[in-house]
Amino acid sequence: MAALTLREVLDLDPVRASEPELLAGHGALDRPVRWVHSSEVYEGANFLDGGELLLTNGFGLTDADEEVRRRYVRELAARGAAGLAVEVGRSLPQMPAEVVDEAGRLGLPLLAMHRVVPFVRITEAANRAIVARGLSVRSVVRPWGDDHTAALLADLADRAALNQPEVEARSALAGFHPGPGARLIGVSVHGTREVGAVDWAVRLLGGAAVLRAPFPGDVLALLALPGGGFGSGDPIRAVQEAFRTAADAGLTVAVGHAVDAGSGWLRWSDTLRAARTTLELALTVPAAEPSVPDGPLVTSARALALERELTRGGIDTNRDRLARLVQHTLGPLLAWEAAHPSDLVRTLEVHLRHGCSPTRTAALLHIGRQSLYQRLERIESLLGLEIGDPDLLGELLAAACAHRVVRGMGAASVRGLRTVA
């Protein structure tokens, strides 16, 4: 199927409502239109790549002399513009004769729009139509076939070359309409190719808007939670609790960051990428705490924030650096554990992660407080430091986490997994 033509763009309702009059370029109506832009300045040719229809209110042409106006048309034609549409009757009382003459000489379609229609209505309708036509063309070669939702999620997760109008248009085509102030959260589910858990979670969340599709390794979803829908509550925790109820035992669910729907497509991409990275870490790196949930494992990007930072850039980039960090900081503990059955490194990490609370640490490790005190004394003796020293907390926690990550990296290499951020 061919690209959308200028003739087809002119037949769109918002364009027809502007009462367009074709003044030049009658023989070029079947040229393809790649995108529709609007500009209030006559230097608009500077940001064109070719194939665009440019909309302007003509303000930049009102006080320009004849040669400037002709040069403006020549520049548009030289950049391969599909056409020029000028609003007449407000800023520009009528189309200048030299603009009509130059456009006719160069074969550039020139439109006079005699009725005011907000340009955003025209660009939105036209660009949605362009995207829809493009997806129809690409669907025959894309691995996702005609599943526009899967194609969009894949492009966002892979941070493909996109732009905001295209993402918005493709989202609308997929029926995804985040409301004003909505918070977007990426989710990645491992262990199934069914989207039922996502749909159930959405119902538990009050019918949040959602994009979801199955992929070879996981089910990927982008949830839109209504702005203010949780009051002062935490949307990440709300999503996690919904999946703890909706997901079957044995599934692993990773939740990305919460981002504003209006913050741009790169932030949409960020939360999806964070969900996928977190999922891979959850599958690769041993958990910090020994308890195993009875139901699904549901975690989040912020719960594994340190693991994500330690592996940023991938396994090969970080393996040696992390091994050096572990050996430098925890070497004596590792030597002791190699010679004596013990659990000192994990005890240290759990203790640090829970604010050095003996009660909480002992409960999580399923040991008595006295046994915990003996372990902590052994750790301090071997390392020659005080665990509660504020200057050491960051280094000790990073090293203990890195120890788990390095162990997970070895297992991941055997299983063919990869850890990236």
mmCIF file of C-alpha atoms in Angstrom, residues 108-380:
data_model
loop_
_atom_site.group_PDB
_atom_site.id
_atom_site.type_symbol
_atom_site.label_atom_id
_atom_site.label_comp_id
_atom_site.label_asym_id
_atom_site.label_seq_id
_atom_site.Cartn_x
_atom_site.Cartn_y
_atom_site.Cartn_z
ATOM 1 C CA LEU A 108 5.102 23.268 -5.352
ATOM 2 C CA PRO A 109 1.491 22.707 -4.212
ATOM 3 C CA LEU A 110 0.261 25.932 -2.611
ATOM 4 C CA LEU A 111 -2.952 26.049 -0.572
ATOM 5 C CA ALA A 112 -4.843 29.060 0.697
ATOM 6 C CA MET A 113 -6.913 28.145 3.773
ATOM 7 C CA HIS A 114 -9.819 30.575 3.895
ATOM 8 C CA ARG A 115 -11.318 29.458 7.191
ATOM 9 C CA VAL A 116 -9.548 29.297 10.557
ATOM 10 C CA VAL A 117 -9.115 25.759 11.880
ATOM 11 C CA PRO A 118 -6.663 25.134 14.752
ATOM 12 C CA PHE A 119 -3.531 23.690 13.235
ATOM 13 C CA VAL A 120 -3.339 21.088 16.011
ATOM 14 C CA ARG A 121 -6.581 19.534 14.728
ATOM 15 C CA ILE A 122 -5.179 19.321 11.210
ATOM 16 C CA THR A 123 -1.772 17.938 12.233
ATOM 17 C CA GLU A 124 -3.310 15.402 14.606
ATOM 18 C CA ALA A 125 -5.725 14.033 12.012
ATOM 19 C CA ALA A 126 -3.172 14.005 9.218
ATOM 20 C CA ASN A 127 -0.330 12.482 11.194
ATOM 21 C CA ARG A 128 -2.572 9.778 12.640
ATOM 22 C CA ALA A 129 -3.613 8.876 9.125
ATOM 23 C CA ILE A 130 0.017 8.859 8.004
ATOM 24 C CA VAL A 131 1.028 6.596 10.894
ATOM 25 C CA ALA A 132 -1.889 4.252 10.249
ATOM 26 C CA ARG A 133 -0.915 3.949 6.590
ATOM 27 C CA GLY A 134 2.712 3.379 7.547
ATOM 28 C CA LEU A 135 1.802 0.627 9.995
ATOM 29 C CA SER A 136 -0.248 -1.073 7.320
ATOM 30 C CA VAL A 137 2.810 -1.081 5.080
ATOM 31 C CA ARG A 138 5.225 -2.265 7.768
ATOM 32 C CA SER A 139 2.974 -4.965 9.172
ATOM 33 C CA VAL A 140 3.851 -7.369 6.381
ATOM 34 C CA VAL A 141 7.532 -7.399 7.364
ATOM 35 C CA ARG A 142 7.495 -6.708 11.116
ATOM 36 C CA PRO A 143 7.724 -9.775 13.385
ATOM 37 C CA TRP A 144 4.589 -8.620 15.202
ATOM 38 C CA GLY A 145 2.443 -8.858 12.059
ATOM 39 C CA ASP A 146 -0.534 -6.554 12.235
ATOM 40 C CA ASP A 147 -0.418 -6.267 16.051
ATOM 41 C CA HIS A 148 0.090 -2.514 16.305
ATOM 42 C CA THR A 149 0.141 -2.668 20.108
ATOM 43 C CA ALA A 150 3.019 -5.161 20.171
ATOM 44 C CA ALA A 151 4.896 -3.156 17.553
ATOM 45 C CA LEU A 152 4.552 0.055 19.580
ATOM 46 C CA LEU A 153 5.588 -1.597 22.846
ATOM 47 C CA ALA A 154 8.579 -3.189 21.131
ATOM 48 C CA ASP A 155 9.665 0.137 19.640
ATOM 49 C CA LEU A 156 9.314 1.887 23.010
ATOM 50 C CA ALA A 157 11.141 -0.842 24.925
ATOM 51 C CA ASP A 158 13.936 -0.895 22.336
ATOM 52 C CA ARG A 159 14.005 2.918 22.192
ATOM 53 C CA ALA A 160 13.619 2.873 18.421
ATOM 54 C CA ALA A 161 13.815 6.112 16.463
ATOM 55 C CA LEU A 162 10.448 7.675 17.301
ATOM 56 C CA ASN A 163 8.967 11.095 17.859
ATOM 57 C CA GLN A 164 6.190 12.303 20.136
ATOM 58 C CA PRO A 165 3.514 12.833 17.462
ATOM 59 C CA GLU A 166 4.101 9.331 16.102
ATOM 60 C CA VAL A 167 3.907 7.735 19.554
ATOM 61 C CA GLU A 168 0.700 9.596 20.352
ATOM 62 C CA ALA A 169 -0.834 8.691 17.014
ATOM 63 C CA ARG A 170 0.108 5.015 17.314
ATOM 64 C CA SER A 171 -1.149 4.917 20.911
ATOM 65 C CA ALA A 172 -4.486 6.328 19.812
ATOM 66 C CA LEU A 173 -4.713 3.725 17.050
ATOM 67 C CA ALA A 174 -4.163 1.045 19.685
ATOM 68 C CA GLY A 175 -6.943 2.541 21.828
ATOM 69 C CA PHE A 176 -4.557 3.827 24.518
ATOM 70 C CA HIS A 177 -5.674 7.223 25.802
ATOM 71 C CA PRO A 178 -3.917 8.286 29.036
ATOM 72 C CA GLY A 179 -5.993 11.019 30.657
ATOM 73 C CA PRO A 180 -4.666 14.353 31.945
ATOM 74 C CA GLY A 181 -2.235 13.822 34.793
ATOM 75 C CA ALA A 182 -2.109 10.044 34.280
ATOM 76 C CA ARG A 183 0.872 8.116 35.619
ATOM 77 C CA LEU A 184 2.390 5.514 33.299
ATOM 78 C CA ILE A 185 4.010 2.372 34.702
ATOM 79 C CA GLY A 186 5.763 -0.311 32.681
ATOM 80 C CA VAL A 187 5.264 -3.964 33.684
ATOM 81 C CA SER A 188 7.044 -7.112 32.509
ATOM 82 C CA VAL A 189 5.685 -10.576 33.350
ATOM 83 C CA HIS A 190 7.733 -13.781 32.978
ATOM 84 C CA GLY A 191 6.434 -17.345 32.947
ATOM 85 C CA THR A 192 3.422 -16.992 30.675
ATOM 86 C CA ARG A 193 2.421 -15.822 27.221
ATOM 87 C CA GLU A 194 -1.108 -15.021 28.378
ATOM 88 C CA VAL A 195 -2.203 -11.456 29.124
ATOM 89 C CA GLY A 196 -4.884 -12.543 31.603
ATOM 90 C CA ALA A 197 -2.871 -11.542 34.679
ATOM 91 C CA VAL A 198 -2.388 -8.053 33.257
ATOM 92 C CA ASP A 199 -6.075 -7.678 32.471
ATOM 93 C CA TRP A 200 -7.088 -8.834 35.949
ATOM 94 C CA ALA A 201 -4.616 -6.445 37.572
ATOM 95 C CA VAL A 202 -6.042 -3.613 35.482
ATOM 96 C CA ARG A 203 -9.532 -4.437 36.751
ATOM 97 C CA LEU A 204 -8.282 -4.448 40.334
ATOM 98 C CA LEU A 205 -6.762 -1.025 39.704
ATOM 99 C CA GLY A 206 -10.121 0.380 38.693
ATOM 100 C CA GLY A 207 -9.901 -0.073 34.951
ATOM 101 C CA ALA A 208 -6.638 1.725 34.196
ATOM 102 C CA ALA A 209 -5.876 2.206 30.512
ATOM 103 C CA VAL A 210 -3.362 -0.345 29.251
ATOM 104 C CA LEU A 211 -1.222 -1.404 26.314
ATOM 105 C CA ARG A 212 -0.236 -5.075 26.627
ATOM 106 C CA ALA A 213 1.091 -7.795 24.367
ATOM 107 C CA PRO A 214 2.901 -11.155 24.648
ATOM 108 C CA PHE A 215 6.523 -11.465 23.501
ATOM 109 C CA PRO A 216 8.850 -14.483 23.270
ATOM 110 C CA GLY A 217 10.366 -13.827 26.707
ATOM 111 C CA ASP A 218 7.623 -12.069 28.615
ATOM 112 C CA VAL A 219 4.357 -10.182 28.558
ATOM 113 C CA LEU A 220 4.990 -6.464 28.361
ATOM 114 C CA ALA A 221 2.476 -3.834 29.444
ATOM 115 C CA LEU A 222 2.212 -0.086 29.882
ATOM 116 C CA LEU A 223 -0.418 0.902 32.450
ATOM 117 C CA ALA A 224 -1.950 4.369 32.721
ATOM 118 C CA LEU A 225 -3.230 5.082 36.222
ATOM 119 C CA PRO A 226 -5.538 8.084 36.461
ATOM 120 C CA GLY A 227 -4.059 11.211 38.000
ATOM 121 C CA GLY A 228 -5.086 11.613 41.619
ATOM 122 C CA GLY A 229 -6.714 8.206 41.583
ATOM 123 C CA PHE A 230 -4.653 7.026 44.553
ATOM 124 C CA GLY A 231 -4.689 10.243 46.554
ATOM 125 C CA SER A 232 -1.484 10.363 48.535
ATOM 126 C CA GLY A 233 -0.975 6.634 47.955
ATOM 127 C CA ASP A 234 1.880 5.039 46.077
ATOM 128 C CA PRO A 235 1.000 3.956 42.511
ATOM 129 C CA ILE A 236 3.942 1.538 42.354
ATOM 130 C CA ARG A 237 2.782 -0.294 45.477
ATOM 131 C CA ALA A 238 -0.782 -0.295 44.157
ATOM 132 C CA VAL A 239 0.362 -1.997 40.940
ATOM 133 C CA GLN A 240 2.477 -4.503 42.858
ATOM 134 C CA GLU A 241 -0.410 -5.420 45.148
ATOM 135 C CA ALA A 242 -2.714 -5.843 42.154
ATOM 136 C CA PHE A 243 -0.297 -8.298 40.523
ATOM 137 C CA ARG A 244 0.232 -10.206 43.780
ATOM 138 C CA THR A 245 -3.471 -10.957 43.579
ATOM 139 C CA ALA A 246 -3.786 -11.354 39.811
ATOM 140 C CA ALA A 247 -0.658 -13.348 38.913
ATOM 141 C CA ASP A 248 -0.376 -17.095 39.395
ATOM 142 C CA ALA A 249 2.234 -18.714 41.620
ATOM 143 C CA GLY A 250 5.496 -19.208 39.769
ATOM 144 C CA LEU A 251 5.221 -16.032 37.702
ATOM 145 C CA THR A 252 7.719 -13.206 38.074
ATOM 146 C CA VAL A 253 6.448 -9.656 37.712
ATOM 147 C CA ALA A 254 8.660 -6.571 37.464
ATOM 148 C CA VAL A 255 7.233 -3.071 37.773
ATOM 149 C CA GLY A 256 8.994 -0.028 36.327
ATOM 150 C CA HIS A 257 8.966 3.603 37.443
ATOM 151 C CA ALA A 258 5.899 5.835 37.536
ATOM 152 C CA VAL A 259 6.216 8.623 34.941
ATOM 153 C CA ASP A 260 3.916 11.434 33.884
ATOM 154 C CA ALA A 261 2.002 10.653 30.704
ATOM 155 C CA GLY A 262 2.770 14.153 29.445
ATOM 156 C CA SER A 263 6.526 13.906 30.022
ATOM 157 C CA GLY A 264 7.283 12.612 26.521
ATOM 158 C CA TRP A 265 7.834 9.280 24.805
ATOM 159 C CA LEU A 266 11.387 8.875 26.134
ATOM 160 C CA ARG A 267 9.975 8.644 29.654
ATOM 161 C CA TRP A 268 7.418 6.099 28.405
ATOM 162 C CA SER A 269 10.374 4.154 27.091
ATOM 163 C CA ASP A 270 12.241 4.532 30.399
ATOM 164 C CA THR A 271 9.582 2.798 32.477
ATOM 165 C CA LEU A 272 9.235 -0.098 30.025
ATOM 166 C CA ARG A 273 13.004 -0.554 29.842
ATOM 167 C CA ALA A 274 13.244 -0.385 33.640
ATOM 168 C CA ALA A 275 10.587 -3.105 33.934
ATOM 169 C CA ARG A 276 12.419 -5.401 31.518
ATOM 170 C CA THR A 277 15.817 -4.796 33.139
ATOM 171 C CA THR A 278 14.334 -5.419 36.571
ATOM 172 C CA LEU A 279 12.702 -8.633 35.353
ATOM 173 C CA GLU A 280 15.998 -9.961 34.060
ATOM 174 C CA LEU A 281 17.746 -9.094 37.325
ATOM 175 C CA ALA A 282 14.966 -10.771 39.304
ATOM 176 C CA LEU A 283 15.497 -13.924 37.213
ATOM 177 C CA THR A 284 19.291 -13.750 37.309
ATOM 178 C CA VAL A 285 20.477 -12.416 40.664
ATOM 179 C CA PRO A 286 19.787 -14.308 43.920
ATOM 180 C CA ALA A 287 17.383 -12.465 46.201
ATOM 181 C CA ALA A 288 18.833 -10.455 49.064
ATOM 182 C CA GLU A 289 16.404 -11.994 51.560
ATOM 183 C CA PRO A 290 15.990 -15.732 52.073
ATOM 184 C CA SER A 291 12.215 -15.873 52.166
ATOM 185 C CA VAL A 292 10.403 -17.194 49.077
ATOM 186 C CA PRO A 293 6.863 -15.955 48.418
ATOM 187 C CA ASP A 294 4.062 -18.505 48.206
ATOM 188 C CA GLY A 295 2.538 -16.720 45.224
ATOM 189 C CA PRO A 296 4.173 -14.829 42.354
ATOM 190 C CA LEU A 297 7.419 -12.955 42.802
ATOM 191 C CA VAL A 298 6.524 -9.284 42.338
ATOM 192 C CA THR A 299 9.310 -6.745 42.464
ATOM 193 C CA SER A 300 10.014 -3.232 41.183
ATOM 194 C CA ALA A 301 12.735 -1.148 39.598
ATOM 195 C CA ARG A 302 13.240 0.797 42.806
ATOM 196 C CA ALA A 303 13.492 -2.390 44.894
ATOM 197 C CA LEU A 304 16.376 -3.462 42.649
ATOM 198 C CA ALA A 305 17.761 0.042 42.123
ATOM 199 C CA LEU A 306 21.204 -0.837 43.465
ATOM 200 C CA GLU A 307 21.403 -3.995 41.367
ATOM 201 C CA ARG A 308 20.403 -2.002 38.288
ATOM 202 C CA GLU A 309 23.088 0.600 38.908
ATOM 203 C CA LEU A 310 25.762 -2.016 39.512
ATOM 204 C CA THR A 311 24.978 -3.724 36.197
ATOM 205 C CA ARG A 312 24.459 -0.596 34.101
ATOM 206 C CA GLY A 313 26.132 -1.249 30.768
ATOM 207 C CA GLY A 314 25.990 -5.045 30.927
ATOM 208 C CA ILE A 315 27.820 -8.065 32.313
ATOM 209 C CA ASP A 316 31.081 -7.835 30.427
ATOM 210 C CA THR A 317 31.515 -4.173 31.265
ATOM 211 C CA ASN A 318 30.988 -4.634 35.010
ATOM 212 C CA ARG A 319 32.136 -8.139 35.935
ATOM 213 C CA ASP A 320 35.762 -7.304 36.791
ATOM 214 C CA ARG A 321 34.889 -4.011 38.489
ATOM 215 C CA LEU A 322 32.309 -5.638 40.736
ATOM 216 C CA ALA A 323 34.620 -8.542 41.574
ATOM 217 C CA ARG A 324 37.288 -6.043 42.683
ATOM 218 C CA LEU A 325 34.753 -4.152 44.795
ATOM 219 C CA VAL A 326 33.653 -7.371 46.511
ATOM 220 C CA GLN A 327 37.189 -8.557 47.186
ATOM 221 C CA HIS A 328 38.389 -5.169 48.434
ATOM 222 C CA THR A 329 35.488 -4.660 50.841
ATOM 223 C CA LEU A 330 34.472 -8.180 51.867
ATOM 224 C CA GLY A 331 37.594 -10.246 51.248
ATOM 225 C CA PRO A 332 38.034 -11.421 54.863
ATOM 226 C CA LEU A 333 34.368 -12.475 55.075
ATOM 227 C CA LEU A 334 34.630 -14.458 51.849
ATOM 228 C CA ALA A 335 37.801 -16.182 53.059
ATOM 229 C CA TRP A 336 36.071 -17.097 56.317
ATOM 230 C CA GLU A 337 32.996 -18.425 54.525
ATOM 231 C CA ALA A 338 35.203 -20.531 52.247
ATOM 232 C CA ALA A 339 36.627 -22.286 55.308
ATOM 233 C CA HIS A 340 33.638 -22.287 57.651
ATOM 234 C CA PRO A 341 29.961 -22.957 56.944
ATOM 235 C CA SER A 342 28.376 -19.567 57.615
ATOM 236 C CA ASP A 343 26.092 -16.913 56.159
ATOM 237 C CA LEU A 344 27.948 -13.736 57.047
ATOM 238 C CA VAL A 345 27.700 -11.794 53.776
ATOM 239 C CA ARG A 346 23.948 -12.270 53.459
ATOM 240 C CA THR A 347 23.520 -11.445 57.169
ATOM 241 C CA LEU A 348 25.413 -8.210 56.611
ATOM 242 C CA GLU A 349 23.329 -7.194 53.599
ATOM 243 C CA VAL A 350 19.966 -7.974 55.199
ATOM 244 C CA HIS A 351 21.024 -6.066 58.323
ATOM 245 C CA LEU A 352 22.064 -3.011 56.292
ATOM 246 C CA ARG A 353 18.977 -3.078 54.078
ATOM 247 C CA HIS A 354 16.715 -2.958 57.115
ATOM 248 C CA GLY A 355 18.261 -0.040 58.912
ATOM 249 C CA CYS A 356 20.529 -2.189 61.109
ATOM 250 C CA SER A 357 17.484 -3.320 63.102
ATOM 251 C CA PRO A 358 18.387 -6.499 65.036
ATOM 252 C CA THR A 359 14.737 -7.430 65.486
ATOM 253 C CA ARG A 360 13.893 -7.160 61.796
ATOM 254 C CA THR A 361 17.119 -8.815 60.645
ATOM 255 C CA ALA A 362 16.748 -11.783 62.994
ATOM 256 C CA ALA A 363 13.148 -12.305 61.903
ATOM 257 C CA LEU A 364 14.025 -12.241 58.200
ATOM 258 C CA LEU A 365 16.936 -14.652 58.669
ATOM 259 C CA HIS A 366 14.826 -16.913 60.917
ATOM 260 C CA ILE A 367 17.432 -16.902 63.692
ATOM 261 C CA GLY A 368 17.426 -15.732 67.299
ATOM 262 C CA ARG A 369 18.708 -12.324 68.303
ATOM 263 C CA GLN A 370 21.618 -13.844 70.214
ATOM 264 C CA SER A 371 22.735 -15.762 67.134
ATOM 265 C CA LEU A 372 22.475 -12.563 65.125
ATOM 266 C CA TYR A 373 24.650 -10.661 67.617
ATOM 267 C CA GLN A 374 27.273 -13.392 67.363
ATOM 268 C CA ARG A 375 27.288 -13.106 63.565
ATOM 269 C CA LEU A 376 27.557 -9.316 63.664
ATOM 270 C CA GLU A 377 30.446 -9.508 66.131
ATOM 271 C CA ARG A 378 32.207 -11.989 63.843
ATOM 272 C CA ILE A 379 31.690 -9.685 60.835
ATOM 273 C CA GLU A 380 33.084 -6.659 62.680
#
